[in-house]
C-alpha positions as a LaTeX table, in Angstrom:
\begin{tabular}{lrrr}
\hline
Residue & $x$ (\AA) & $y$ (\AA) & $z$ (\AA) \\
\hline
His1 & $-0.12$ & $-0.17$ & $-0.30$ \\
Thr2 & 1.27 & 3.95 & $-0.78$ \\
His3 & 0.33 & 7.20 & 0.56 \\
Ser4 & 0.09 & 10.64 & $-1.28$ \\
Thr5 & $-0.71$ & 14.07 & $-0.38$ \\
Cys6 & $-4.31$ & 13.00 & 0.20 \\
Ser7 & $-3.08$ & 12.08 & 4.11 \\
Asp8 & 0.45 & 12.53 & 5.54 \\
Gly9 & 2.43 & 11.68 & 1.97 \\
Ser10 & 4.87 & 14.39 & 0.30 \\
Val11 & 4.01 & 13.25 & $-3.20$ \\
Pro12 & 0.61 & 13.82 & $-5.14$ \\
Ile13 & $-1.24$ & 11.51 & $-6.11$ \\
His14 & $-1.14$ & 11.50 & $-9.74$ \\
Arg15 & 2.46 & 10.92 & $-9.40$ \\
Leu16 & 2.82 & 7.38 & $-7.69$ \\
Pro17 & 1.09 & 5.41 & $-10.93$ \\
Leu18 & 3.82 & 6.47 & $-12.58$ \\
Met19 & 6.73 & 5.36 & $-10.19$ \\
Ala20 & 5.18 & 1.67 & $-10.19$ \\
Ala21 & 5.07 & 1.56 & $-13.92$ \\
Arg22 & 8.69 & 2.05 & $-14.11$ \\
Leu23 & 9.36 & 0.10 & $-11.79$ \\
Gly24 & 7.16 & $-2.95$ & $-13.91$ \\
Leu25 & 4.66 & $-2.99$ & $-11.49$ \\
Ser26 & 1.11 & $-4.12$ & $-13.14$ \\
Ala27 & $-1.51$ & $-2.71$ & $-10.15$ \\
Leu28 & $-0.45$ & 0.04 & $-7.39$ \\
Ala29 & $-3.07$ & 0.16 & $-4.14$ \\
Leu30 & $-3.80$ & 3.78 & $-3.02$ \\
Ser31 & $-4.62$ & 3.72 & 0.97 \\
Asp32 & $-3.88$ & 7.00 & 2.57 \\
His33 & $-5.21$ & 7.23 & 5.88 \\
Asp34 & $-8.76$ & 7.48 & 7.11 \\
Thr35 & $-9.88$ & 9.45 & 4.48 \\
Ile36 & $-12.29$ & 8.39 & 1.09 \\
Leu37 & $-9.56$ & 10.73 & $-1.25$ \\
Ser38 & $-7.49$ & 7.91 & $-2.63$ \\
Ala39 & $-9.62$ & 5.30 & $-3.38$ \\
Gln40 & $-12.19$ & 7.74 & $-5.27$ \\
Tyr41 & $-9.03$ & 8.79 & $-7.06$ \\
Ala42 & $-8.55$ & 5.08 & $-8.53$ \\
Tyr43 & $-12.35$ & 4.46 & $-9.26$ \\
Asp44 & $-11.95$ & 7.69 & $-11.40$ \\
His45 & $-9.39$ & 6.29 & $-12.92$ \\
Pro46 & $-8.23$ & 2.55 & $-12.59$ \\
Val47 & $-5.63$ & 2.91 & $-15.16$ \\
Gln48 & $-3.22$ & 4.52 & $-15.36$ \\
Asp49 & $-0.08$ & 4.75 & $-17.17$ \\
Gly50 & $-0.47$ & 1.15 & $-17.57$ \\
Val51 & $-1.07$ & 0.34 & $-13.96$ \\
Arg52 & $-3.94$ & $-0.81$ & $-12.56$ \\
Leu53 & $-5.19$ & 1.10 & $-9.58$ \\
Ile54 & $-6.66$ & $-0.56$ & $-6.12$ \\
Pro55 & $-9.37$ & 1.51 & $-4.43$ \\
Ala56 & $-7.98$ & 1.21 & $-1.16$ \\
Ala57 & $-8.24$ & 3.42 & 2.31 \\
Glu58 & $-6.16$ & 2.63 & 5.62 \\
Leu59 & $-8.03$ & 3.19 & 8.50 \\
Thr60 & $-6.77$ & 4.06 & 11.97 \\
Gly61 & $-8.64$ & 2.26 & 15.45 \\
Tyr62 & $-7.04$ & 1.47 & 19.08 \\
Asp63 & $-6.17$ & $-1.50$ & 20.70 \\
Phe64 & $-7.64$ & $-0.11$ & 24.65 \\
Glu65 & $-6.07$ & $-3.68$ & 26.14 \\
Arg66 & $-2.74$ & $-3.24$ & 24.85 \\
Ser67 & $-2.86$ & 0.34 & 24.42 \\
His68 & $-1.72$ & 0.63 & 20.96 \\
Arg69 & $-2.21$ & 1.74 & 17.61 \\
Val70 & $-4.04$ & $-0.07$ & 14.84 \\
His71 & $-3.77$ & 0.25 & 10.75 \\
Leu72 & $-6.39$ & $-2.41$ & 8.79 \\
Leu73 & $-6.08$ & $-2.01$ & 5.00 \\
Thr74 & $-9.65$ & $-1.74$ & 3.31 \\
Phe75 & $-9.63$ & $-2.91$ & $-0.30$ \\
Trp76 & $-12.36$ & $-1.75$ & $-2.53$ \\
Pro77 & $-14.33$ & 0.13 & 0.02 \\
Asp78 & $-18.24$ & 1.47 & $-1.03$ \\
Leu79 & $-17.07$ & 4.87 & $-0.61$ \\
Asp80 & $-21.13$ & 5.45 & $-0.38$ \\
Cys81 & $-21.32$ & 3.41 & 2.92 \\
Pro82 & $-22.37$ & 6.38 & 5.55 \\
Ala83 & $-20.25$ & 4.56 & 8.51 \\
Leu84 & $-16.91$ & 5.01 & 6.75 \\
Arg85 & $-17.74$ & 8.09 & 5.60 \\
Arg86 & $-18.48$ & 8.93 & 9.32 \\
His87 & $-15.22$ & 7.74 & 10.37 \\
Cys88 & $-13.14$ & 9.56 & 8.06 \\
Asp89 & $-15.08$ & 13.10 & 8.67 \\
Ile90 & $-15.17$ & 12.05 & 12.45 \\
Met91 & $-10.70$ & 11.48 & 12.73 \\
Arg92 & $-10.28$ & 14.31 & 9.93 \\
Gln93 & $-12.11$ & 16.44 & 12.57 \\
Arg94 & $-10.24$ & 15.29 & 14.91 \\
Arg95 & $-6.63$ & 15.54 & 14.10 \\
Asn96 & $-7.15$ & 18.93 & 12.69 \\
Glu97 & $-8.24$ & 19.66 & 16.24 \\
Cys98 & $-5.25$ & 18.29 & 17.74 \\
Ala99 & $-2.74$ & 19.43 & 15.27 \\
Leu100 & $-4.10$ & 23.31 & 15.68 \\
Gln101 & $-3.18$ & 22.99 & 19.19 \\
Ser102 & $-0.17$ & 21.83 & 18.24 \\
Cys103 & 0.58 & 24.74 & 15.80 \\
Arg104 & $-0.47$ & 27.07 & 18.94 \\
Glu105 & 2.15 & 25.53 & 21.01 \\
Ile106 & 5.09 & 25.74 & 18.19 \\
Glu107 & 4.41 & 29.04 & 17.23 \\
Ala108 & 5.58 & 30.04 & 21.05 \\
Leu109 & 8.42 & 28.08 & 20.49 \\
Tyr110 & 9.00 & 29.54 & 17.46 \\
Pro111 & 8.52 & 33.10 & 16.61 \\
Gln112 & 9.31 & 32.71 & 12.66 \\
Phe113 & 7.03 & 29.84 & 13.08 \\
Arg114 & 2.89 & 30.42 & 12.00 \\
Thr115 & 0.36 & 28.34 & 11.35 \\
Glu116 & $-0.53$ & 29.56 & 7.93 \\
Gln117 & 2.62 & 27.47 & 6.37 \\
Ala118 & 1.75 & 24.02 & 8.04 \\
Leu119 & $-1.46$ & 24.48 & 6.31 \\
Glu120 & 0.35 & 24.66 & 2.61 \\
Tyr121 & 0.79 & 20.99 & 3.31 \\
Ala122 & $-3.05$ & 19.95 & 3.67 \\
Gln123 & $-4.35$ & 22.02 & 0.76 \\
Asp124 & $-5.03$ & 17.99 & $-0.86$ \\
Ser125 & $-6.05$ & 16.14 & 2.45 \\
Gly126 & $-8.28$ & 18.62 & 3.90 \\
Val127 & $-6.14$ & 17.56 & 6.88 \\
Leu128 & $-3.17$ & 18.41 & 9.17 \\
Phe129 & $-0.47$ & 15.45 & 10.27 \\
Lys130 & 2.31 & 15.63 & 12.01 \\
Ser131 & 4.22 & 15.74 & 9.01 \\
Gly132 & 2.96 & 18.58 & 7.77 \\
Ile133 & 4.03 & 20.16 & 10.58 \\
Met134 & 7.78 & 19.26 & 10.15 \\
Gln135 & 7.79 & 20.34 & 6.71 \\
Ala136 & 7.44 & 24.03 & 7.83 \\
Leu137 & 9.81 & 23.77 & 10.32 \\
Gln138 & 12.00 & 22.68 & 7.81 \\
Gln139 & 11.68 & 25.07 & 5.87 \\
Leu140 & 12.27 & 27.57 & 8.53 \\
Gly141 & 15.91 & 25.69 & 8.31 \\
Leu142 & 14.89 & 24.97 & 11.94 \\
Cys143 & 15.68 & 20.80 & 11.26 \\
Asp144 & 17.00 & 18.55 & 8.65 \\
Gly145 & 14.75 & 16.33 & 7.90 \\
Ile146 & 10.72 & 15.33 & 9.08 \\
Tyr147 & 11.60 & 12.74 & 11.40 \\
Thr148 & 14.50 & 13.43 & 13.31 \\
Gly149 & 15.52 & 15.14 & 16.59 \\
Leu150 & 12.79 & 17.53 & 16.67 \\
Tyr151 & 10.03 & 15.67 & 15.80 \\
His152 & 10.72 & 13.43 & 18.24 \\
Glu153 & 11.26 & 16.49 & 21.39 \\
Leu154 & 7.99 & 17.53 & 19.80 \\
Phe155 & 6.08 & 14.62 & 19.35 \\
Gly156 & 7.36 & 11.86 & 20.43 \\
Trp157 & 5.36 & 9.10 & 22.41 \\
Glu158 & 8.10 & 7.39 & 24.93 \\
Pro159 & 9.13 & 10.47 & 26.42 \\
Arg160 & 6.28 & 12.14 & 25.42 \\
Gly161 & 6.55 & 14.69 & 23.26 \\
Lys162 & 6.07 & 19.00 & 24.50 \\
Cys163 & 3.70 & 19.62 & 21.84 \\
Leu164 & 1.94 & 16.51 & 21.26 \\
His165 & $-2.03$ & 15.91 & 21.27 \\
Ser166 & $-3.27$ & 12.05 & 20.01 \\
Pro167 & $-6.54$ & 12.42 & 18.49 \\
Thr168 & $-9.07$ & 9.71 & 20.53 \\
Tyr169 & $-8.76$ & 6.38 & 17.73 \\
Pro170 & $-12.14$ & 4.44 & 17.76 \\
Pro171 & $-12.09$ & 1.01 & 19.13 \\
Val172 & $-10.37$ & $-1.61$ & 16.32 \\
Arg173 & $-13.37$ & $-3.85$ & 16.28 \\
Glu174 & $-15.33$ & $-0.67$ & 15.57 \\
Val175 & $-13.68$ & 0.00 & 13.18 \\
Leu176 & $-13.45$ & $-3.72$ & 11.88 \\
Ala177 & $-17.36$ & $-3.48$ & 11.43 \\
Thr178 & $-17.01$ & $-0.05$ & 9.28 \\
Ala179 & $-15.01$ & $-2.01$ & 7.70 \\
Lys180 & $-16.84$ & $-5.19$ & 6.74 \\
Ala181 & $-20.33$ & $-2.09$ & 6.43 \\
Ala182 & $-18.33$ & $-0.73$ & 2.97 \\
Gly183 & $-17.98$ & $-4.26$ & 1.84 \\
Ala184 & $-14.24$ & $-4.01$ & 1.76 \\
Val185 & $-11.75$ & $-6.59$ & 2.11 \\
Val186 & $-10.03$ & $-6.39$ & 5.31 \\
Val187 & $-6.00$ & $-6.14$ & 5.75 \\
Phe188 & $-4.17$ & $-5.93$ & 8.97 \\
Ala189 & $-1.33$ & $-3.61$ & 8.26 \\
His190 & 2.15 & $-4.17$ & 9.05 \\
Pro191 & 1.43 & $-5.84$ & 12.85 \\
Thr192 & 5.31 & $-5.10$ & 14.11 \\
Val193 & 5.02 & $-1.21$ & 13.85 \\
Tyr194 & 2.37 & $-0.88$ & 16.66 \\
Lys195 & 3.09 & $-4.32$ & 18.28 \\
Ser196 & 0.18 & $-6.17$ & 17.09 \\
Met197 & 1.00 & $-9.37$ & 16.92 \\
Pro198 & $-1.59$ & $-10.70$ & 20.19 \\
Leu199 & $-4.37$ & $-8.43$ & 18.30 \\
Leu200 & $-3.47$ & $-10.22$ & 15.23 \\
Arg201 & $-3.91$ & $-13.61$ & 16.52 \\
Glu202 & $-7.62$ & $-12.55$ & 18.53 \\
Leu203 & $-8.89$ & $-11.76$ & 15.09 \\
Val204 & $-7.35$ & $-14.41$ & 12.91 \\
Ala205 & $-8.74$ & $-16.75$ & 15.25 \\
Glu206 & $-12.29$ & $-14.73$ & 15.13 \\
Gly207 & $-12.03$ & $-14.89$ & 11.58 \\
Ala208 & $-11.76$ & $-10.84$ & 11.85 \\
Ile209 & $-10.27$ & $-10.17$ & 8.46 \\
Asp210 & $-9.34$ & $-11.36$ & 5.34 \\
Gly211 & $-5.80$ & $-11.03$ & 4.95 \\
Ile212 & $-2.64$ & $-10.27$ & 6.48 \\
Glu213 & 0.20 & $-7.31$ & 5.19 \\
Val214 & 2.73 & $-10.00$ & 5.75 \\
His215 & 6.24 & $-7.61$ & 3.60 \\
His216 & 6.25 & $-4.60$ & 4.76 \\
Pro217 & 9.46 & $-3.11$ & 5.32 \\
Arg218 & 9.27 & $-2.37$ & 9.43 \\
Asn219 & 8.10 & $-6.43$ & 9.73 \\
Ser220 & 10.26 & $-7.79$ & 11.76 \\
Pro221 & 11.91 & $-11.24$ & 10.48 \\
Glu222 & 10.05 & $-13.04$ & 13.50 \\
Asp223 & 6.83 & $-12.26$ & 13.21 \\
Arg224 & 7.19 & $-12.00$ & 9.03 \\
Ala225 & 7.19 & $-15.93$ & 9.55 \\
Glu226 & 4.66 & $-16.15$ & 11.56 \\
Cys227 & 2.33 & $-14.09$ & 9.72 \\
Ala228 & 3.04 & $-15.76$ & 6.81 \\
Glu229 & 2.38 & $-19.47$ & 9.06 \\
Leu230 & $-0.73$ & $-17.76$ & 10.04 \\
Cys231 & $-1.73$ & $-17.04$ & 6.17 \\
Lys232 & $-1.03$ & $-20.40$ & 5.58 \\
Lys233 & $-3.31$ & $-22.54$ & 8.08 \\
His234 & $-6.01$ & $-19.94$ & 7.82 \\
Asp235 & $-6.13$ & $-19.64$ & 3.65 \\
Leu236 & $-5.41$ & $-15.92$ & 4.18 \\
Ile237 & $-4.51$ & $-13.57$ & 1.55 \\
Val238 & $-0.83$ & $-12.88$ & 2.14 \\
Thr239 & 0.07 & $-9.02$ & 1.09 \\
Gly240 & 3.05 & $-6.65$ & 0.38 \\
Gly241 & 3.68 & $-2.88$ & 0.50 \\
Ser242 & 5.88 & $-0.29$ & 0.78 \\
Asp243 & 4.31 & 2.08 & 2.61 \\
Phe244 & 5.32 & 4.48 & 0.61 \\
His245 & 5.32 & 8.00 & 2.71 \\
Gly246 & 7.85 & 9.63 & 0.10 \\
Ala247 & 10.14 & 12.35 & 1.85 \\
Asn248 & 7.91 & 12.27 & 4.81 \\
His249 & 9.81 & 8.85 & 5.85 \\
Gly250 & 11.72 & 8.16 & 8.59 \\
Lys251 & 13.98 & 5.64 & 5.79 \\
Pro252 & 12.96 & 5.50 & 3.22 \\
His253 & 10.27 & 2.93 & 1.91 \\
Pro254 & 10.34 & 3.26 & $-2.23$ \\
Val255 & 7.71 & 1.88 & $-3.73$ \\
Gly256 & 8.01 & $-1.46$ & $-5.03$ \\
Ala257 & 9.50 & $-1.91$ & $-1.75$ \\
Cys258 & 7.29 & $-4.56$ & $-0.75$ \\
Val259 & 5.21 & $-6.30$ & $-3.30$ \\
Thr260 & 1.80 & $-8.08$ & $-3.45$ \\
Glu261 & 2.33 & $-11.47$ & $-5.82$ \\
Asp262 & $-0.52$ & $-11.54$ & $-9.04$ \\
Asp263 & $-2.32$ & $-14.37$ & $-7.14$ \\
Gln264 & $-2.36$ & $-12.85$ & $-4.35$ \\
Ile265 & $-4.59$ & $-9.62$ & $-5.99$ \\
Ala266 & $-6.22$ & $-11.99$ & $-8.09$ \\
Arg267 & $-7.47$ & $-13.37$ & $-4.53$ \\
Ile268 & $-8.64$ & $-9.70$ & $-4.07$ \\
Asp269 & $-10.53$ & $-9.60$ & $-7.17$ \\
Val270 & $-12.14$ & $-12.69$ & $-5.97$ \\
Ile271 & $-14.46$ & $-10.83$ & $-3.45$ \\
Val272 & $-14.47$ & $-7.24$ & $-5.25$ \\
Pro273 & $-14.46$ & $-6.58$ & $-9.15$ \\
Val274 & $-12.12$ & $-4.68$ & $-10.93$ \\
Gly275 & $-14.06$ & $-1.65$ & $-10.82$ \\
Arg276 & $-17.46$ & $-1.07$ & $-7.91$ \\
Leu277 & $-20.24$ & $-2.16$ & $-9.84$ \\
His278 & $-22.97$ & 0.60 & $-9.90$ \\
Gln279 & $-25.36$ & $-0.51$ & $-12.29$ \\
Ile280 & $-26.29$ & $-4.26$ & $-14.00$ \\
Val281 & $-28.32$ & $-4.89$ & $-16.84$ \\
Leu282 & $-30.24$ & $-8.09$ & $-16.95$ \\
Leu283 & $-30.76$ & $-9.31$ & $-20.49$ \\
Arg284 & $-33.22$ & $-11.82$ & $-20.87$ \\
His285 & $-33.07$ & $-14.51$ & $-23.54$ \\
Gly286 & $-36.38$ & $-15.73$ & $-25.41$ \\
Pro287 & $-40.15$ & $-14.16$ & $-25.28$ \\
Pro288 & $-41.18$ & $-11.37$ & $-23.60$ \\
Ala289 & $-42.86$ & $-12.18$ & $-20.26$ \\
Pro290 & $-45.45$ & $-10.66$ & $-18.53$ \\
Val291 & $-43.54$ & $-10.28$ & $-15.59$ \\
Met292 & $-40.67$ & $-8.50$ & $-16.93$ \\
Ala293 & $-42.13$ & $-4.99$ & $-15.86$ \\
His294 & $-42.62$ & $-6.32$ & $-12.23$ \\
Val295 & $-39.25$ & $-7.63$ & $-12.15$ \\
Gly296 & $-37.82$ & $-4.47$ & $-13.07$ \\
Gln297 & $-40.02$ & $-2.85$ & $-10.05$ \\
Arg298 & $-38.49$ & $-5.82$ & $-7.78$ \\
Ile299 & $-35.47$ & $-6.12$ & $-9.23$ \\
Glu300 & $-32.82$ & $-3.41$ & $-6.84$ \\
Arg301 & $-33.63$ & $-4.71$ & $-3.76$ \\
Glu302 & $-33.63$ & $-8.44$ & $-5.09$ \\
Val303 & $-30.05$ & $-8.29$ & $-6.44$ \\
Val304 & $-28.71$ & $-6.66$ & $-3.64$ \\
Gly305 & $-29.79$ & $-8.80$ & $-1.28$ \\
Ile306 & $-28.30$ & $-11.65$ & $-3.04$ \\
Gln307 & $-25.41$ & $-12.07$ & $-0.49$ \\
Arg308 & $-23.24$ & $-15.28$ & $-2.36$ \\
Gly309 & $-24.20$ & $-15.11$ & $-6.04$ \\
Val310 & $-21.22$ & $-14.43$ & $-7.89$ \\
Leu311 & $-20.71$ & $-13.19$ & $-11.41$ \\
Val312 & $-18.47$ & $-14.67$ & $-13.94$ \\
Asp313 & $-16.93$ & $-13.32$ & $-16.79$ \\
His314 & $-17.04$ & $-14.61$ & $-19.94$ \\
Leu315 & $-13.60$ & $-12.54$ & $-21.18$ \\
Asp316 & $-11.44$ & $-13.55$ & $-17.81$ \\
Gln317 & $-13.35$ & $-15.66$ & $-15.05$ \\
Arg318 & $-12.89$ & $-12.33$ & $-13.17$ \\
Arg319 & $-15.48$ & $-13.44$ & $-10.53$ \\
Val320 & $-17.96$ & $-10.39$ & $-9.41$ \\
Asp321 & $-19.59$ & $-10.42$ & $-5.51$ \\
Met322 & $-22.76$ & $-9.41$ & $-6.12$ \\
Arg323 & $-23.38$ & $-7.63$ & $-2.63$ \\
Leu324 & $-21.44$ & $-4.72$ & $-5.16$ \\
Val325 & $-24.33$ & $-4.34$ & $-7.06$ \\
Arg326 & $-26.06$ & $-0.73$ & $-6.61$ \\
Gln327 & $-28.96$ & $-0.85$ & $-9.27$ \\
Ala328 & $-29.97$ & $-2.97$ & $-11.54$ \\
Val329 & $-32.74$ & $-2.57$ & $-14.46$ \\
Val330 & $-34.55$ & $-5.17$ & $-16.52$ \\
Ile331 & $-33.10$ & $-3.27$ & $-20.61$ \\
Gly332 & $-35.19$ & $-5.77$ & $-22.94$ \\
Leu333 & $-34.36$ & $-8.66$ & $-24.90$ \\
Val334 & $-31.22$ & $-10.00$ & $-25.96$ \\
Ser335 & $-30.93$ & $-12.84$ & $-28.51$ \\
Glu336 & $-27.81$ & $-15.33$ & $-29.17$ \\
Asn337 & $-26.75$ & $-14.20$ & $-32.37$ \\
Glu338 & $-26.14$ & $-10.84$ & $-30.30$ \\
Arg339 & $-23.81$ & $-11.71$ & $-27.90$ \\
Ala340 & $-20.94$ & $-11.08$ & $-29.68$ \\
Val341 & $-21.86$ & $-7.70$ & $-30.53$ \\
Leu342 & $-22.54$ & $-6.69$ & $-26.90$ \\
Val343 & $-19.29$ & $-7.92$ & $-25.98$ \\
Asp344 & $-17.39$ & $-5.66$ & $-27.80$ \\
His345 & $-19.65$ & $-2.66$ & $-25.81$ \\
Asp346 & $-20.47$ & $-4.30$ & $-22.57$ \\
Ile347 & $-18.15$ & $-6.92$ & $-20.31$ \\
Leu348 & $-21.01$ & $-9.84$ & $-20.72$ \\
Val349 & $-21.37$ & $-12.53$ & $-17.79$ \\
Thr350 & $-23.67$ & $-15.00$ & $-16.76$ \\
Val351 & $-25.22$ & $-15.73$ & $-12.57$ \\
His352 & $-24.14$ & $-18.82$ & $-11.35$ \\
Pro353 & $-26.40$ & $-19.61$ & $-9.24$ \\
Pro354 & $-29.82$ & $-18.64$ & $-11.29$ \\
Val355 & $-31.34$ & $-15.77$ & $-10.27$ \\
Val356 & $-34.63$ & $-16.19$ & $-9.35$ \\
Ile357 & $-36.89$ & $-13.01$ & $-9.25$ \\
Ala358 & $-40.46$ & $-13.04$ & $-8.57$ \\
Asn359 & $-40.52$ & $-16.49$ & $-9.54$ \\
Arg360 & $-38.90$ & $-16.61$ & $-12.65$ \\
Ala361 & $-35.26$ & $-17.07$ & $-13.17$ \\
Val362 & $-34.05$ & $-13.93$ & $-15.10$ \\
Ala363 & $-30.24$ & $-14.41$ & $-15.49$ \\
Gly364 & $-28.30$ & $-18.25$ & $-15.82$ \\
Asn365 & $-29.28$ & $-20.39$ & $-17.76$ \\
His366 & $-31.63$ & $-17.90$ & $-18.65$ \\
Gly367 & $-30.45$ & $-15.09$ & $-19.62$ \\
Ser368 & $-27.27$ & $-12.67$ & $-19.57$ \\
Val369 & $-25.78$ & $-9.92$ & $-18.16$ \\
Val370 & $-24.11$ & $-6.68$ & $-18.87$ \\
Val371 & $-21.78$ & $-5.35$ & $-16.34$ \\
Lys372 & $-21.13$ & $-1.33$ & $-15.86$ \\
Asp373 & $-18.30$ & 0.30 & $-14.86$ \\
Tyr374 & $-19.23$ & 2.17 & $-11.50$ \\
Met375 & $-17.31$ & 6.39 & $-12.33$ \\
Ala376 & $-17.22$ & 5.41 & $-16.35$ \\
Asp377 & $-20.10$ & 7.81 & $-16.36$ \\
Gln378 & $-19.69$ & 9.17 & $-20.23$ \\
Gln379 & $-19.25$ & 5.70 & $-21.25$ \\
Gln380 & $-22.06$ & 4.20 & $-19.05$ \\
Ser381 & $-24.57$ & 7.00 & $-21.16$ \\
Arg382 & $-23.29$ & 5.75 & $-24.85$ \\
Arg383 & $-23.69$ & 2.37 & $-23.33$ \\
Ile384 & $-27.07$ & 2.61 & $-22.20$ \\
Ala385 & $-28.28$ & 4.69 & $-25.31$ \\
His386 & $-26.98$ & 1.74 & $-27.43$ \\
Leu387 & $-28.89$ & $-0.83$ & $-25.88$ \\
Glu388 & $-31.74$ & 1.13 & $-26.05$ \\
Ala389 & $-31.19$ & 1.75 & $-29.41$ \\
Arg390 & $-30.70$ & $-1.91$ & $-30.25$ \\
His391 & $-33.70$ & $-3.24$ & $-27.80$ \\
His392 & $-36.38$ & $-0.55$ & $-28.26$ \\
Val393 & $-36.51$ & $-0.25$ & $-24.53$ \\
Gly394 & $-40.01$ & 1.62 & $-23.08$ \\
Ala395 & $-40.80$ & 4.83 & $-21.46$ \\
Glu396 & $-40.77$ & 3.29 & $-18.41$ \\
Ile397 & $-37.51$ & 1.99 & $-18.00$ \\
Asp398 & $-36.13$ & 5.09 & $-19.78$ \\
Arg399 & $-37.55$ & 7.03 & $-17.14$ \\
Arg400 & $-35.87$ & 4.67 & $-14.21$ \\
Arg401 & $-32.90$ & 4.97 & $-15.85$ \\
Arg402 & $-32.80$ & 8.63 & $-15.69$ \\
Leu403 & $-34.56$ & 8.38 & $-11.85$ \\
Gly404 & $-31.37$ & 6.13 & $-10.66$ \\
Pro405 & $-28.78$ & 6.73 & $-8.63$ \\
Lys406 & $-25.88$ & 9.39 & $-10.19$ \\
Asn407 & $-22.08$ & 8.94 & $-9.98$ \\
Glu408 & $-20.17$ & 11.38 & $-7.47$ \\
\hline
\end{tabular}
């Protein structure tokens, strides 16, 4: 996983994909702290510079039993999830309150420092991190790096820094619930960093996480070996990440310092599709059925309610979790002869097991499915127009499309 100026990294997010491309990486997870900004960028730019961008967020919780912070990587989160947005809003407010208090105290220590200088480093994120304050101090010639002696003097943990004000973090299991509510793939990040192995063992035993960031520059060899064994024993996803922050590192961790193997990325894609689904269109084979209008009215609730349905893409056999489908609309009919034409315009998939709505099977052996990309607004409009022209969609379906959820 990586960080950008969407949180406490020093490099703007749009520059990260090219760094990965030059290293020959095929995918890159954008995962800033307690924000949906980087995930939104990845949804908006699914491929950049030839690199597939994976939407993610690194959520912060607290293990109150052991008095340690915890970082959870959440891949492919639903950015419309109220619990996720609430978590990010609360953490943004709490971090800013603490940082502004620290700035007031630093102004008293260093007359040349002004809070406005530090806020320049929060323009992309909307959050003032300690690293932003240190960047401002470095520009003033008061230190020669971010995590040097002055940082520990001001913000150290043990002994406690003279200007340290830490936000209150939510309990780790509350954060886990938030991640699950967002439909995300949850991976426990760098367990060595916050001495989290005891908590990690608990969560693995509870089946509460989907994977572990085994390969990380700061994981100890002992913890790395135990994490690998836990993943093997419990069939968890094994990830690796550089935790890239640009210049905001104590020790350099360049992009690509640790990587995730392709087969493990594929396991994440089994749970979540490439591109969160905004709309799914069911096209029935055969003659019209009287139930079609009734199905069109009920399909959104019924399809979203399916917990174990899986879409299989005929083109690359990618599996898609039906829980990520946001809306479904019956567009019209399609014959076997038209399937090849549709592949040129949409991802043509079938459903297994067949989806049964109003006691009628409208997919699986009886139909095909066209999946529309979540953020491709203009492309989606062209596709819908194409389907309407080919299948003579009625006014009611057209009205339902116009009133459907908007891309944000």
